[in-house]
Each structure stands twice: as C-alpha cells, then as structure tokens.
mmCIF file with all atom_site columns, C-alpha atoms in Angstrom:
data_model
loop_
_atom_site.group_PDB
_atom_site.id
_atom_site.type_symbol
_atom_site.label_atom_id
_atom_site.label_alt_id
_atom_site.label_comp_id
_atom_site.label_asym_id
_atom_site.label_entity_id
_atom_site.label_seq_id
_atom_site.pdbx_PDB_ins_code
_atom_site.Cartn_x
_atom_site.Cartn_y
_atom_site.Cartn_z
_atom_site.occupancy
_atom_site.B_iso_or_equiv
_atom_site.pdbx_formal_charge
_atom_site.auth_seq_id
_atom_site.auth_comp_id
_atom_site.auth_asym_id
_atom_site.auth_atom_id
_atom_site.pdbx_PDB_model_num
ATOM 1   C CA . MET A 1 1   ? -2.283  13.955  -12.115 1.00 0.00 ? 1   MET A CA 1
ATOM 2   C CA . SER A 1 2   ? 0.462   11.299  -12.254 1.00 0.00 ? 2   SER A CA 1
ATOM 3   C CA . LYS A 1 3   ? 2.943   11.572  -15.066 1.00 0.00 ? 3   LYS A CA 1
ATOM 4   C CA . THR A 1 4   ? 3.140   8.585   -17.391 1.00 0.00 ? 4   THR A CA 1
ATOM 5   C CA . ASN A 1 5   ? 6.894   8.925   -17.923 1.00 0.00 ? 5   ASN A CA 1
ATOM 6   C CA . PRO A 1 6   ? 8.390   10.902  -15.045 1.00 0.00 ? 6   PRO A CA 1
ATOM 7   C CA . SER A 1 7   ? 11.858  12.341  -15.439 1.00 0.00 ? 7   SER A CA 1
ATOM 8   C CA . THR A 1 8   ? 13.033  11.138  -12.022 1.00 0.00 ? 8   THR A CA 1
ATOM 9   C CA . PRO A 1 9   ? 11.802  8.586   -9.457  1.00 0.00 ? 9   PRO A CA 1
ATOM 10  C CA . THR A 1 10  ? 10.978  11.462  -7.102  1.00 0.00 ? 10  THR A CA 1
ATOM 11  C CA . ASP A 1 11  ? 8.257   12.510  -9.576  1.00 0.00 ? 11  ASP A CA 1
ATOM 12  C CA . LEU A 1 12  ? 6.401   9.203   -9.107  1.00 0.00 ? 12  LEU A CA 1
ATOM 13  C CA . LYS A 1 13  ? 3.108   9.371   -7.208  1.00 0.00 ? 13  LYS A CA 1
ATOM 14  C CA . THR A 1 14  ? 0.473   6.965   -5.983  1.00 0.00 ? 14  THR A CA 1
ATOM 15  C CA . ILE A 1 15  ? -2.246  6.072   -8.466  1.00 0.00 ? 15  ILE A CA 1
ATOM 16  C CA . GLY A 1 16  ? -5.034  5.578   -5.936  1.00 0.00 ? 16  GLY A CA 1
ATOM 17  C CA . LEU A 1 17  ? -6.282  2.238   -7.224  1.00 0.00 ? 17  LEU A CA 1
ATOM 18  C CA . THR A 1 18  ? -5.916  0.247   -4.028  1.00 0.00 ? 18  THR A CA 1
ATOM 19  C CA . PRO A 1 19  ? -8.926  -0.193  -1.732  1.00 0.00 ? 19  PRO A CA 1
ATOM 20  C CA . PHE A 1 20  ? -8.787  -1.362  1.883   1.00 0.00 ? 20  PHE A CA 1
ATOM 21  C CA . ILE A 1 21  ? -11.091 -2.030  4.840   1.00 0.00 ? 21  ILE A CA 1
ATOM 22  C CA . TYR A 1 22  ? -14.231 -3.593  3.418   1.00 0.00 ? 22  TYR A CA 1
ATOM 23  C CA . CYS A 1 23  ? -17.814 -3.376  4.683   1.00 0.00 ? 23  CYS A CA 1
ATOM 24  C CA . SER A 1 24  ? -20.488 -5.512  3.047   1.00 0.00 ? 24  SER A CA 1
ATOM 25  C CA . ASN A 1 25  ? -18.049 -6.512  0.285   1.00 0.00 ? 25  ASN A CA 1
ATOM 26  C CA . GLN A 1 26  ? -17.471 -2.864  -0.616  1.00 0.00 ? 26  GLN A CA 1
ATOM 27  C CA . ALA A 1 27  ? -14.274 -0.901  -0.057  1.00 0.00 ? 27  ALA A CA 1
ATOM 28  C CA . LEU A 1 28  ? -14.746 1.701   2.632   1.00 0.00 ? 28  LEU A CA 1
ATOM 29  C CA . PHE A 1 29  ? -11.381 3.399   2.004   1.00 0.00 ? 29  PHE A CA 1
ATOM 30  C CA . ARG A 1 30  ? -8.937  3.798   -0.884  1.00 0.00 ? 30  ARG A CA 1
ATOM 31  C CA . VAL A 1 31  ? -5.358  5.046   -1.121  1.00 0.00 ? 31  VAL A CA 1
ATOM 32  C CA . SER A 1 32  ? -5.329  8.655   -2.327  1.00 0.00 ? 32  SER A CA 1
ATOM 33  C CA . ARG A 1 33  ? -3.775  9.391   -5.688  1.00 0.00 ? 33  ARG A CA 1
ATOM 34  C CA . ASP A 1 34  ? -0.945  11.844  -6.414  1.00 0.00 ? 34  ASP A CA 1
ATOM 35  C CA . VAL A 1 35  ? 0.917   11.344  -3.121  1.00 0.00 ? 35  VAL A CA 1
ATOM 36  C CA . PRO A 1 36  ? 4.703   11.248  -3.719  1.00 0.00 ? 36  PRO A CA 1
ATOM 37  C CA . LEU A 1 37  ? 5.894   7.639   -3.348  1.00 0.00 ? 37  LEU A CA 1
ATOM 38  C CA . GLY A 1 38  ? 8.536   8.571   -0.779  1.00 0.00 ? 38  GLY A CA 1
ATOM 39  C CA . ASP A 1 39  ? 5.918   10.189  1.434   1.00 0.00 ? 39  ASP A CA 1
ATOM 40  C CA . ALA A 1 40  ? 3.527   7.252   0.999   1.00 0.00 ? 40  ALA A CA 1
ATOM 41  C CA . LEU A 1 41  ? 6.214   4.722   1.925   1.00 0.00 ? 41  LEU A CA 1
ATOM 42  C CA . ALA A 1 42  ? 7.275   6.783   4.932   1.00 0.00 ? 42  ALA A CA 1
ATOM 43  C CA . MET A 1 43  ? 3.671   6.754   6.150   1.00 0.00 ? 43  MET A CA 1
ATOM 44  C CA . ALA A 1 44  ? 3.391   2.994   5.591   1.00 0.00 ? 44  ALA A CA 1
ATOM 45  C CA . SER A 1 45  ? 6.575   2.571   7.634   1.00 0.00 ? 45  SER A CA 1
ATOM 46  C CA . ASP A 1 46  ? 5.083   4.645   10.458  1.00 0.00 ? 46  ASP A CA 1
ATOM 47  C CA . PHE A 1 47  ? 1.877   2.578   10.364  1.00 0.00 ? 47  PHE A CA 1
ATOM 48  C CA . LEU A 1 48  ? 3.867   -0.661  10.538  1.00 0.00 ? 48  LEU A CA 1
ATOM 49  C CA . PHE A 1 49  ? 5.964   0.599   13.451  1.00 0.00 ? 49  PHE A CA 1
ATOM 50  C CA . LEU A 1 50  ? 2.815   1.468   15.386  1.00 0.00 ? 50  LEU A CA 1
ATOM 51  C CA . ALA A 1 51  ? 1.201   -1.862  14.498  1.00 0.00 ? 51  ALA A CA 1
ATOM 52  C CA . LYS A 1 52  ? 4.285   -3.685  15.773  1.00 0.00 ? 52  LYS A CA 1
ATOM 53  C CA . GLU A 1 53  ? 4.125   -1.820  19.069  1.00 0.00 ? 53  GLU A CA 1
ATOM 54  C CA . LEU A 1 54  ? 0.405   -2.477  19.401  1.00 0.00 ? 54  LEU A CA 1
ATOM 55  C CA . THR A 1 55  ? 0.865   -6.207  18.810  1.00 0.00 ? 55  THR A CA 1
ATOM 56  C CA . LYS A 1 56  ? 3.384   -6.280  21.656  1.00 0.00 ? 56  LYS A CA 1
ATOM 57  C CA . ASP A 1 57  ? 0.841   -4.515  23.869  1.00 0.00 ? 57  ASP A CA 1
ATOM 58  C CA . ALA A 1 58  ? -1.851  -6.966  22.744  1.00 0.00 ? 58  ALA A CA 1
ATOM 59  C CA . ALA A 1 59  ? 0.319   -9.879  23.824  1.00 0.00 ? 59  ALA A CA 1
ATOM 60  C CA . TYR A 1 60  ? 0.292   -8.579  27.397  1.00 0.00 ? 60  TYR A CA 1
ATOM 61  C CA . ALA A 1 61  ? -3.214  -7.093  27.665  1.00 0.00 ? 61  ALA A CA 1
ATOM 62  C CA . ARG A 1 62  ? -5.452  -10.121 28.170  1.00 0.00 ? 62  ARG A CA 1
ATOM 63  C CA . ASP A 1 63  ? -8.533  -8.147  29.176  1.00 0.00 ? 63  ASP A CA 1
ATOM 64  C CA . THR A 1 64  ? -9.091  -6.375  25.842  1.00 0.00 ? 64  THR A CA 1
ATOM 65  C CA . ASP A 1 65  ? -8.561  -6.855  22.122  1.00 0.00 ? 65  ASP A CA 1
ATOM 66  C CA . ARG A 1 66  ? -8.424  -3.154  21.224  1.00 0.00 ? 66  ARG A CA 1
ATOM 67  C CA . HIS A 1 67  ? -4.650  -3.272  20.655  1.00 0.00 ? 67  HIS A CA 1
ATOM 68  C CA . ALA A 1 68  ? -4.994  -6.178  18.267  1.00 0.00 ? 68  ALA A CA 1
ATOM 69  C CA . TRP A 1 69  ? -7.786  -4.483  16.294  1.00 0.00 ? 69  TRP A CA 1
ATOM 70  C CA . ALA A 1 70  ? -5.828  -1.244  16.047  1.00 0.00 ? 70  ALA A CA 1
ATOM 71  C CA . ALA A 1 71  ? -2.813  -3.194  14.767  1.00 0.00 ? 71  ALA A CA 1
ATOM 72  C CA . HIS A 1 72  ? -5.057  -5.028  12.294  1.00 0.00 ? 72  HIS A CA 1
ATOM 73  C CA . TYR A 1 73  ? -6.340  -1.775  10.768  1.00 0.00 ? 73  TYR A CA 1
ATOM 74  C CA . LEU A 1 74  ? -2.874  -0.207  10.667  1.00 0.00 ? 74  LEU A CA 1
ATOM 75  C CA . THR A 1 75  ? -1.458  -3.216  8.819   1.00 0.00 ? 75  THR A CA 1
ATOM 76  C CA . ALA A 1 76  ? -4.368  -3.133  6.344   1.00 0.00 ? 76  ALA A CA 1
ATOM 77  C CA . MET A 1 77  ? -3.636  0.524   5.654   1.00 0.00 ? 77  MET A CA 1
ATOM 78  C CA . SER A 1 78  ? 0.091   -0.170  5.305   1.00 0.00 ? 78  SER A CA 1
ATOM 79  C CA . LYS A 1 79  ? -0.486  -3.035  2.889   1.00 0.00 ? 79  LYS A CA 1
ATOM 80  C CA . ALA A 1 80  ? -2.771  -0.912  0.724   1.00 0.00 ? 80  ALA A CA 1
ATOM 81  C CA . VAL A 1 81  ? -0.203  1.890   0.499   1.00 0.00 ? 81  VAL A CA 1
ATOM 82  C CA . ILE A 1 82  ? 2.598   -0.533  -0.396  1.00 0.00 ? 82  ILE A CA 1
ATOM 83  C CA . ASP A 1 83  ? 0.408   -2.338  -2.951  1.00 0.00 ? 83  ASP A CA 1
ATOM 84  C CA . ASP A 1 84  ? -0.440  0.999   -4.585  1.00 0.00 ? 84  ASP A CA 1
ATOM 85  C CA . VAL A 1 85  ? 3.261   1.922   -4.747  1.00 0.00 ? 85  VAL A CA 1
ATOM 86  C CA . VAL A 1 86  ? 4.056   -1.468  -6.315  1.00 0.00 ? 86  VAL A CA 1
ATOM 87  C CA . LYS A 1 87  ? 1.409   -0.813  -8.990  1.00 0.00 ? 87  LYS A CA 1
ATOM 88  C CA . VAL A 1 88  ? 3.262   2.364   -9.910  1.00 0.00 ? 88  VAL A CA 1
ATOM 89  C CA . LEU A 1 89  ? 6.706   0.749   -9.942  1.00 0.00 ? 89  LEU A CA 1
ATOM 90  C CA . THR A 1 90  ? 5.801   -2.486  -11.741 1.00 0.00 ? 90  THR A CA 1
ATOM 91  C CA . PRO A 1 91  ? 5.160   -2.387  -15.470 1.00 0.00 ? 91  PRO A CA 1
ATOM 92  C CA . LEU A 1 92  ? 1.833   -3.959  -16.459 1.00 0.00 ? 92  LEU A CA 1
ATOM 93  C CA . ALA A 1 93  ? 3.296   -6.404  -18.959 1.00 0.00 ? 93  ALA A CA 1
ATOM 94  C CA . PRO A 1 94  ? 6.505   -6.771  -20.938 1.00 0.00 ? 94  PRO A CA 1
ATOM 95  C CA . PRO A 1 95  ? 6.299   -5.455  -24.491 1.00 0.00 ? 95  PRO A CA 1
ATOM 96  C CA . ALA A 1 96  ? 5.263   -8.047  -27.059 1.00 0.00 ? 96  ALA A CA 1
ATOM 97  C CA . ARG A 1 97  ? 8.091   -9.519  -29.111 1.00 0.00 ? 97  ARG A CA 1
ATOM 98  C CA . THR A 1 98  ? 7.914   -9.601  -32.880 1.00 0.00 ? 98  THR A CA 1
ATOM 99  C CA . LYS A 1 99  ? 8.618   -12.807 -34.856 1.00 0.00 ? 99  LYS A CA 1
ATOM 100 C CA . ALA A 1 100 ? 11.957  -11.349 -35.939 1.00 0.00 ? 100 ALA A CA 1
ATOM 101 C CA . GLU A 1 101 ? 12.986  -10.687 -32.323 1.00 0.00 ? 101 GLU A CA 1
ATOM 102 C CA . SER A 1 102 ? 11.944  -14.195 -31.293 1.00 0.00 ? 102 SER A CA 1
ATOM 103 C CA . LYS A 1 103 ? 14.254  -15.792 -33.881 1.00 0.00 ? 103 LYS A CA 1
ATOM 104 C CA . LYS A 1 104 ? 17.345  -13.954 -32.550 1.00 0.00 ? 104 LYS A CA 1
#
C-alpha cells in the first residue's frame, strides 16, 4: 500500500486511480497501484519512444493504419501513467488559512 508521508521520493508509488482505453463508456484498463514512480515514468518514456517511431512508420505506410492505431494506444497508456504519477506528486488542495493568517 502507498505510504501517505514517504520518507524519500523513491518511496512514492502509483495510486492506481487513472483509467484508460474505454469501451462503451467504461474503462477497460487502469494503471496499477504500488508501482514505484521511477519505474512507472521509465515505462511511460518507453511507450512514448515506441509511439514516436510508429507515427513515423505510419507517415510512410499508406496501405495500412495499424502503425497509427498502435501509436494511439501507446500514447493513451503513457498519458494514463503520467496522470497517475501527477496525482501522487500534486497535493489535493492547499491547507485552509485561518482568519489570523489571512490578516498577516
């Protein structure tokens, strides 16, 4: 389970709240929880590299769209991983200020 206040950034892990690839308005896949953020970002980087290469192939292969669809799914997966990481790294809301703090 993810720690709420990890001692170091290397202890941070995905929270698994981000869905991707929808069928009939329902998420077919979701990012897994408890994956170390460094590993998750490395995988997203790999997905994006492959998607970039596939889009170059798609630009030259006029007889098929399989390269474009593969790139589409890889970018959806990459975005979901990055969005899940951002949810871990971004605080939900700043703490509320008291009246005394507001007058300072």
